[in-house]
Short mmCIF file of C-alpha atoms in Angstrom, two decimals:
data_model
loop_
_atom_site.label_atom_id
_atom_site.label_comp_id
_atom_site.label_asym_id
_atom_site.label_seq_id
_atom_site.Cartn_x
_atom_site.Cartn_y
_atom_site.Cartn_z
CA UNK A 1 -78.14 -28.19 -96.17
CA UNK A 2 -79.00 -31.62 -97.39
CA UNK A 3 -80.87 -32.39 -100.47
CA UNK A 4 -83.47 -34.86 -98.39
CA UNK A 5 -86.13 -32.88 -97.07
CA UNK A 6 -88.97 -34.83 -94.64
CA UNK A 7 -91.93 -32.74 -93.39
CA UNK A 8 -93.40 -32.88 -90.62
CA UNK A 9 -90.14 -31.97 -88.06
CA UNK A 10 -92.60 -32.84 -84.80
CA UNK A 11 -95.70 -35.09 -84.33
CA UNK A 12 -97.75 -35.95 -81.74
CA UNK A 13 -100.77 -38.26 -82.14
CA UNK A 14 -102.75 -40.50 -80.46
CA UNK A 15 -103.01 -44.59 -80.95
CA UNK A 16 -106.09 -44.24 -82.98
CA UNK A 17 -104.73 -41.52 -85.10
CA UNK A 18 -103.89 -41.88 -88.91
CA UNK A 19 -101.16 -40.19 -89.87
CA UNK A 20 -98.25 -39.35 -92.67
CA UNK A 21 -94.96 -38.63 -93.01
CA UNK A 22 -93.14 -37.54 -96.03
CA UNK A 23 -89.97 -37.64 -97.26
CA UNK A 24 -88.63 -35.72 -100.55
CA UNK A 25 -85.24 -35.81 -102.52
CA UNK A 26 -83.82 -32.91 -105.15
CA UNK A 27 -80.53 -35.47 -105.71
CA UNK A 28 -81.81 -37.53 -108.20
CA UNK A 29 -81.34 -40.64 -106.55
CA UNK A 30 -82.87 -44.14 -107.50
CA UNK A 31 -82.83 -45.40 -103.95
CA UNK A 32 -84.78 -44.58 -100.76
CA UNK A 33 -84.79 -45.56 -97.17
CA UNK A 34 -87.00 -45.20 -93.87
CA UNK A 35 -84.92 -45.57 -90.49
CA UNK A 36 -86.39 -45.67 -87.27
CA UNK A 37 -84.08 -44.54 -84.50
CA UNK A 38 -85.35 -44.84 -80.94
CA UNK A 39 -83.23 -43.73 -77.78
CA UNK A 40 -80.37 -45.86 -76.87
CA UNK A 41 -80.41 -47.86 -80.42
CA UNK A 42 -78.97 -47.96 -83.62
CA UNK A 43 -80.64 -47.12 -86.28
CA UNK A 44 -82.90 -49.90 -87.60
CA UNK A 45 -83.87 -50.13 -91.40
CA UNK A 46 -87.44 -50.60 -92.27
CA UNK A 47 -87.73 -50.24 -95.41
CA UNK A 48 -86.09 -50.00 -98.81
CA UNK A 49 -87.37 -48.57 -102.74
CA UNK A 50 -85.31 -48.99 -105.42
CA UNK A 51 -86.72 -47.24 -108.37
CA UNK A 52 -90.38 -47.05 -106.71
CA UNK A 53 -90.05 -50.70 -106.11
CA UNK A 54 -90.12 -52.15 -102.37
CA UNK A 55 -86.83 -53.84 -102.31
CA UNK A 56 -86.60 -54.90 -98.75
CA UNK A 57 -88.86 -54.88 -95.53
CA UNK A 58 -87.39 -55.83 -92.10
CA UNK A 59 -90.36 -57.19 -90.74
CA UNK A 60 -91.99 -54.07 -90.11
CA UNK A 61 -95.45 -54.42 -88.14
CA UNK A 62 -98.56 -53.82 -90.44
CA UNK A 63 -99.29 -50.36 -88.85
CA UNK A 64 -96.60 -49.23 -90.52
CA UNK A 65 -97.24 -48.59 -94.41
CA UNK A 66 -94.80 -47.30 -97.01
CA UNK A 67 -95.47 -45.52 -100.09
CA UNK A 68 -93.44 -44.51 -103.03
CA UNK A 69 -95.28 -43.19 -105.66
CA UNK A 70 -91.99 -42.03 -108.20
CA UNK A 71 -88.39 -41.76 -107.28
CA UNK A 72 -88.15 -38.60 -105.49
CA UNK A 73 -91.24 -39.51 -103.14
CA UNK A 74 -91.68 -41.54 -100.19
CA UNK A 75 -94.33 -41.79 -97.70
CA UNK A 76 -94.38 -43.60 -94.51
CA UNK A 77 -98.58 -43.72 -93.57
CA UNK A 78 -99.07 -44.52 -90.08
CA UNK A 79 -102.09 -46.07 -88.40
CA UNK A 80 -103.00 -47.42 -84.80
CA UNK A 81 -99.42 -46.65 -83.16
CA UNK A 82 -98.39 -48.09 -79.77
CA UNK A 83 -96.54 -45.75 -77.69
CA UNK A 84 -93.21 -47.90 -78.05
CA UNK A 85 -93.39 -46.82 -81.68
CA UNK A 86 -92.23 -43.18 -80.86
CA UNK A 87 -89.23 -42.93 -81.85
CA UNK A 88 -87.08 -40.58 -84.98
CA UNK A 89 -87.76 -41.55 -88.15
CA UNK A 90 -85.40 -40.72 -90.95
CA UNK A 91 -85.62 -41.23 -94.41
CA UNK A 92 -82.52 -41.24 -96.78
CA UNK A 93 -81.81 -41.57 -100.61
CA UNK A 94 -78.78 -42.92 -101.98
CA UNK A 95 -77.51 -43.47 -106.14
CA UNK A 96 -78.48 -46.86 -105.52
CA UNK A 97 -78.99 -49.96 -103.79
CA UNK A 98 -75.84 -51.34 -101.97
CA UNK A 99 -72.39 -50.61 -100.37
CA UNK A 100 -70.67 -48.66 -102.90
CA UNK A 101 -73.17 -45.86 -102.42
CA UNK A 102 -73.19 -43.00 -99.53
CA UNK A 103 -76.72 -42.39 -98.28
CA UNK A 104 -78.27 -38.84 -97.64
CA UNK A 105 -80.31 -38.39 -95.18
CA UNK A 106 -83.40 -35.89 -93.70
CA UNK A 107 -83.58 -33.84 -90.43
CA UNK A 108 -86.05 -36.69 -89.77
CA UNK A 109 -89.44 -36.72 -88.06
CA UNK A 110 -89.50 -36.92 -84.31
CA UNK A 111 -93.00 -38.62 -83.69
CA UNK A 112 -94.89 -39.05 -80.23
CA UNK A 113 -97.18 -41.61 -79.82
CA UNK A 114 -99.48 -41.11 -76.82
CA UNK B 1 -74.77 -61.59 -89.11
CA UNK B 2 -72.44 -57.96 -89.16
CA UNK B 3 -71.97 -56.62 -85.86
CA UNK B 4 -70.45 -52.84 -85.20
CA UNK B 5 -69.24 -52.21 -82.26
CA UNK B 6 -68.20 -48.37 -81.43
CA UNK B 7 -66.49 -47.34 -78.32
CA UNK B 8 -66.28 -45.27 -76.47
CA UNK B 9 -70.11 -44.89 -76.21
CA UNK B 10 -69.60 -41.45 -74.31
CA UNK B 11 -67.01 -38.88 -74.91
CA UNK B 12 -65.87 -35.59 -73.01
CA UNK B 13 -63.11 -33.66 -73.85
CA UNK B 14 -61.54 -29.89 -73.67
CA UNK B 15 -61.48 -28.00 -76.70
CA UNK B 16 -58.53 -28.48 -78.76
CA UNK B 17 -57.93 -31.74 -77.33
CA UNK B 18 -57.01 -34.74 -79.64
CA UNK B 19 -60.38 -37.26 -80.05
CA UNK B 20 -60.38 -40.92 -80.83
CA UNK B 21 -63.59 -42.66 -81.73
CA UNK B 22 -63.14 -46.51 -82.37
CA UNK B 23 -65.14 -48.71 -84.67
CA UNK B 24 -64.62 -52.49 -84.99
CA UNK B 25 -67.07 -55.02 -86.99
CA UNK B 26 -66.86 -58.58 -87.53
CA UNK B 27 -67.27 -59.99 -91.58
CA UNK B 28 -65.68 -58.88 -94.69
CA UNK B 29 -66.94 -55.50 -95.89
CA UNK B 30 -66.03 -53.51 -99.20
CA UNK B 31 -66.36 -50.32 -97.36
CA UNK B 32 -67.33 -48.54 -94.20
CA UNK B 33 -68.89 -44.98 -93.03
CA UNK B 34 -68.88 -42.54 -90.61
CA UNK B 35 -71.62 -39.98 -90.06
CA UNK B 36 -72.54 -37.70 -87.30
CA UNK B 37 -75.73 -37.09 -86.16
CA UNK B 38 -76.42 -33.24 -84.52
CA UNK B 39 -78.91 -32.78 -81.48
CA UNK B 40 -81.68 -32.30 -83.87
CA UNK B 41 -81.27 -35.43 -85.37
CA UNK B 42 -80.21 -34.68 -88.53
CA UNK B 43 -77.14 -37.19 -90.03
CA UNK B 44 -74.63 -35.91 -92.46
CA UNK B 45 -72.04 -38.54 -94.23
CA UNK B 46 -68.50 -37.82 -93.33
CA UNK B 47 -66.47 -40.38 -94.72
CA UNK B 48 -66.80 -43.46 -96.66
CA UNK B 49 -63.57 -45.06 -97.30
CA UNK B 50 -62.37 -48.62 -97.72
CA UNK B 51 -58.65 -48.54 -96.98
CA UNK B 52 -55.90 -46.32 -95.98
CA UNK B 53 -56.51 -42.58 -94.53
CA UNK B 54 -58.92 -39.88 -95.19
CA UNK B 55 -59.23 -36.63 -94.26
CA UNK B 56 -61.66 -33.57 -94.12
CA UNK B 57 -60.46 -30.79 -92.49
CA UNK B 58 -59.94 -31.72 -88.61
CA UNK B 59 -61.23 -35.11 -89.15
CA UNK B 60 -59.28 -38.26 -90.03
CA UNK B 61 -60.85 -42.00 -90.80
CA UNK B 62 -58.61 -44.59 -90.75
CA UNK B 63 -59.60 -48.08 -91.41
CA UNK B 64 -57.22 -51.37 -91.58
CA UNK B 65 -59.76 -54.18 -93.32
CA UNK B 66 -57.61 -57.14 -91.68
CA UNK B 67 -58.37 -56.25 -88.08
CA UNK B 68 -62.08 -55.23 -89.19
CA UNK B 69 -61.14 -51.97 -87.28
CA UNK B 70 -61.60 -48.38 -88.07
CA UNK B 71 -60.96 -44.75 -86.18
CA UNK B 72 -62.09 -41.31 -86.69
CA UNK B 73 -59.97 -38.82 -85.51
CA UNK B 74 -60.83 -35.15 -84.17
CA UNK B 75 -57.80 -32.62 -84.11
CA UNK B 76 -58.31 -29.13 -82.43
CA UNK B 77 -61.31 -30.44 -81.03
CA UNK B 78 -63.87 -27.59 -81.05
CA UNK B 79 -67.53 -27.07 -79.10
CA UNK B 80 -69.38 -27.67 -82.61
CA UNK B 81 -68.06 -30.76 -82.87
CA UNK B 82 -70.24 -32.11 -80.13
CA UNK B 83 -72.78 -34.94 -82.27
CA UNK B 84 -72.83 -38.52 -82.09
CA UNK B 85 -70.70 -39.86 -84.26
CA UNK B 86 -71.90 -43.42 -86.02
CA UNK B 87 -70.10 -46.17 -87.52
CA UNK B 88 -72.07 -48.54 -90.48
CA UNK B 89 -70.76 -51.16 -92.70
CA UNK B 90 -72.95 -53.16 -95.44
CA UNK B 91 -74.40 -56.30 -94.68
CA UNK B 92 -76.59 -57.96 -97.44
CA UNK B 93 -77.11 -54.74 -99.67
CA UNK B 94 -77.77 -52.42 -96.60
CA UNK B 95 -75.82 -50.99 -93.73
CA UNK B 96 -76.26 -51.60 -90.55
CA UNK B 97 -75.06 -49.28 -87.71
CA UNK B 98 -73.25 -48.96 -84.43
CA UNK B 99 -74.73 -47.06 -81.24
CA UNK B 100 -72.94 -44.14 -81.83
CA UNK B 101 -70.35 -42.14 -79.69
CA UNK B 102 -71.58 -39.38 -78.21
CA UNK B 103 -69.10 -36.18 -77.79
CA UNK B 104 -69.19 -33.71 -75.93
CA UNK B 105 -66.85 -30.61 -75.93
CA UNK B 106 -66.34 -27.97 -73.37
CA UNK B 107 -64.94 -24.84 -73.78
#
């Protein structure tokens, strides 16, 4: 049982879709992450929040647009996917920023892009 | 730029055999995990250690920070234990990952 939750578990949707995926933390942590993890990779960071603030972004295409309204939130709004963008997307949480801290992570969202 | 390299990238043993997993990067790093990652994707931290030993249970991280080399270490390997098991060290504020080993036990 981790205290990172991320809802939905499965989507499917279609290139001209909009979609969201969100990503919750009970741990009280003042750092959050999105991951994307597609088959035969490591995991790639896309983005970082450090107390609600956007902290780093690994030159993430546009269609790809992160949202973190208060600590314990994050949202990862999705618009005008190619298929090449399905993939598992995690989200994590950590104390902080930086290598002292151990990161938590969600079951993740596995999306489908068709 | 911090490169992790894990080997072996596939793994399959018996149960209750002894299981090596291998993890070398190449800069400086303060510390370095090890998670594993179950079929349903979910990752849960095992270890995060620095120097020396660790252990949890049936699993053992070892890390020596002047070969920029690290191991984790199954004992009494067991079915369950099949995951992938990932390697990440810091680089800039942020980790960065190996592929991940992928284990498999049979009974």
């Amino acid at each position: 049982e981790t205290g990172v939750t991320q809802t939905p578990r499965h989507l499917v949707m279609g290139m001209t879709n909009k979609k969201s995926l969100k990503c919750e933390q009970h741990l009280g942590h003042n750092a959050m992450y999105w991951y994307k993890q597609s088959a035969k990779k490591p995991l790639e960071l896309m983005f970082v929040y450090s107390l609600e603030e956007r902290v780093e972004n690994n030159s993430v295409p546009s269609r790809f647009s992160p949202e973190c309204p208060n600590s314990s939130h994050l949202f990862l709004h999705l618009h005008t996917l190619q298929p090449e963008d399905s993939a598992l997307y995690l989200c994590a949480s950590s104390p902080g920023t930086g290598a002292p801290y151990e990161q938590y992570f969600g079951p993740g969202t596995r999306l489908t892009v068709t | 730029k911090n490169e992790v390299e894990q080997s072996p990238q596939n793994l399959t043993a018996q149960e209750g055999e002894f299981i090596t997993i291998n993890c070398s990067y190449s800069v400086g790093i303060s510390a370095l995990h090890w998670l594993q990652q179950h079929p349903g994707g979910g990752i849960v931290s095992l270890f995060m250690l620095s120097s020396g030993k660790k252990k949890h249970g049936r699993l053992i991280a070892t890390i020596n920070i002047q070969e920029k080399h690290s191991s984790l270490h199954i004992t009494a390997s067991h079915p369950r234990d099949s995951a992938v098991y990932i390697c990440a060290v810091p680089s800039q504020g942020n980790l960065i990952f190996g592929k991940g080993t992928k284990l498999s036990v049979k009974p």
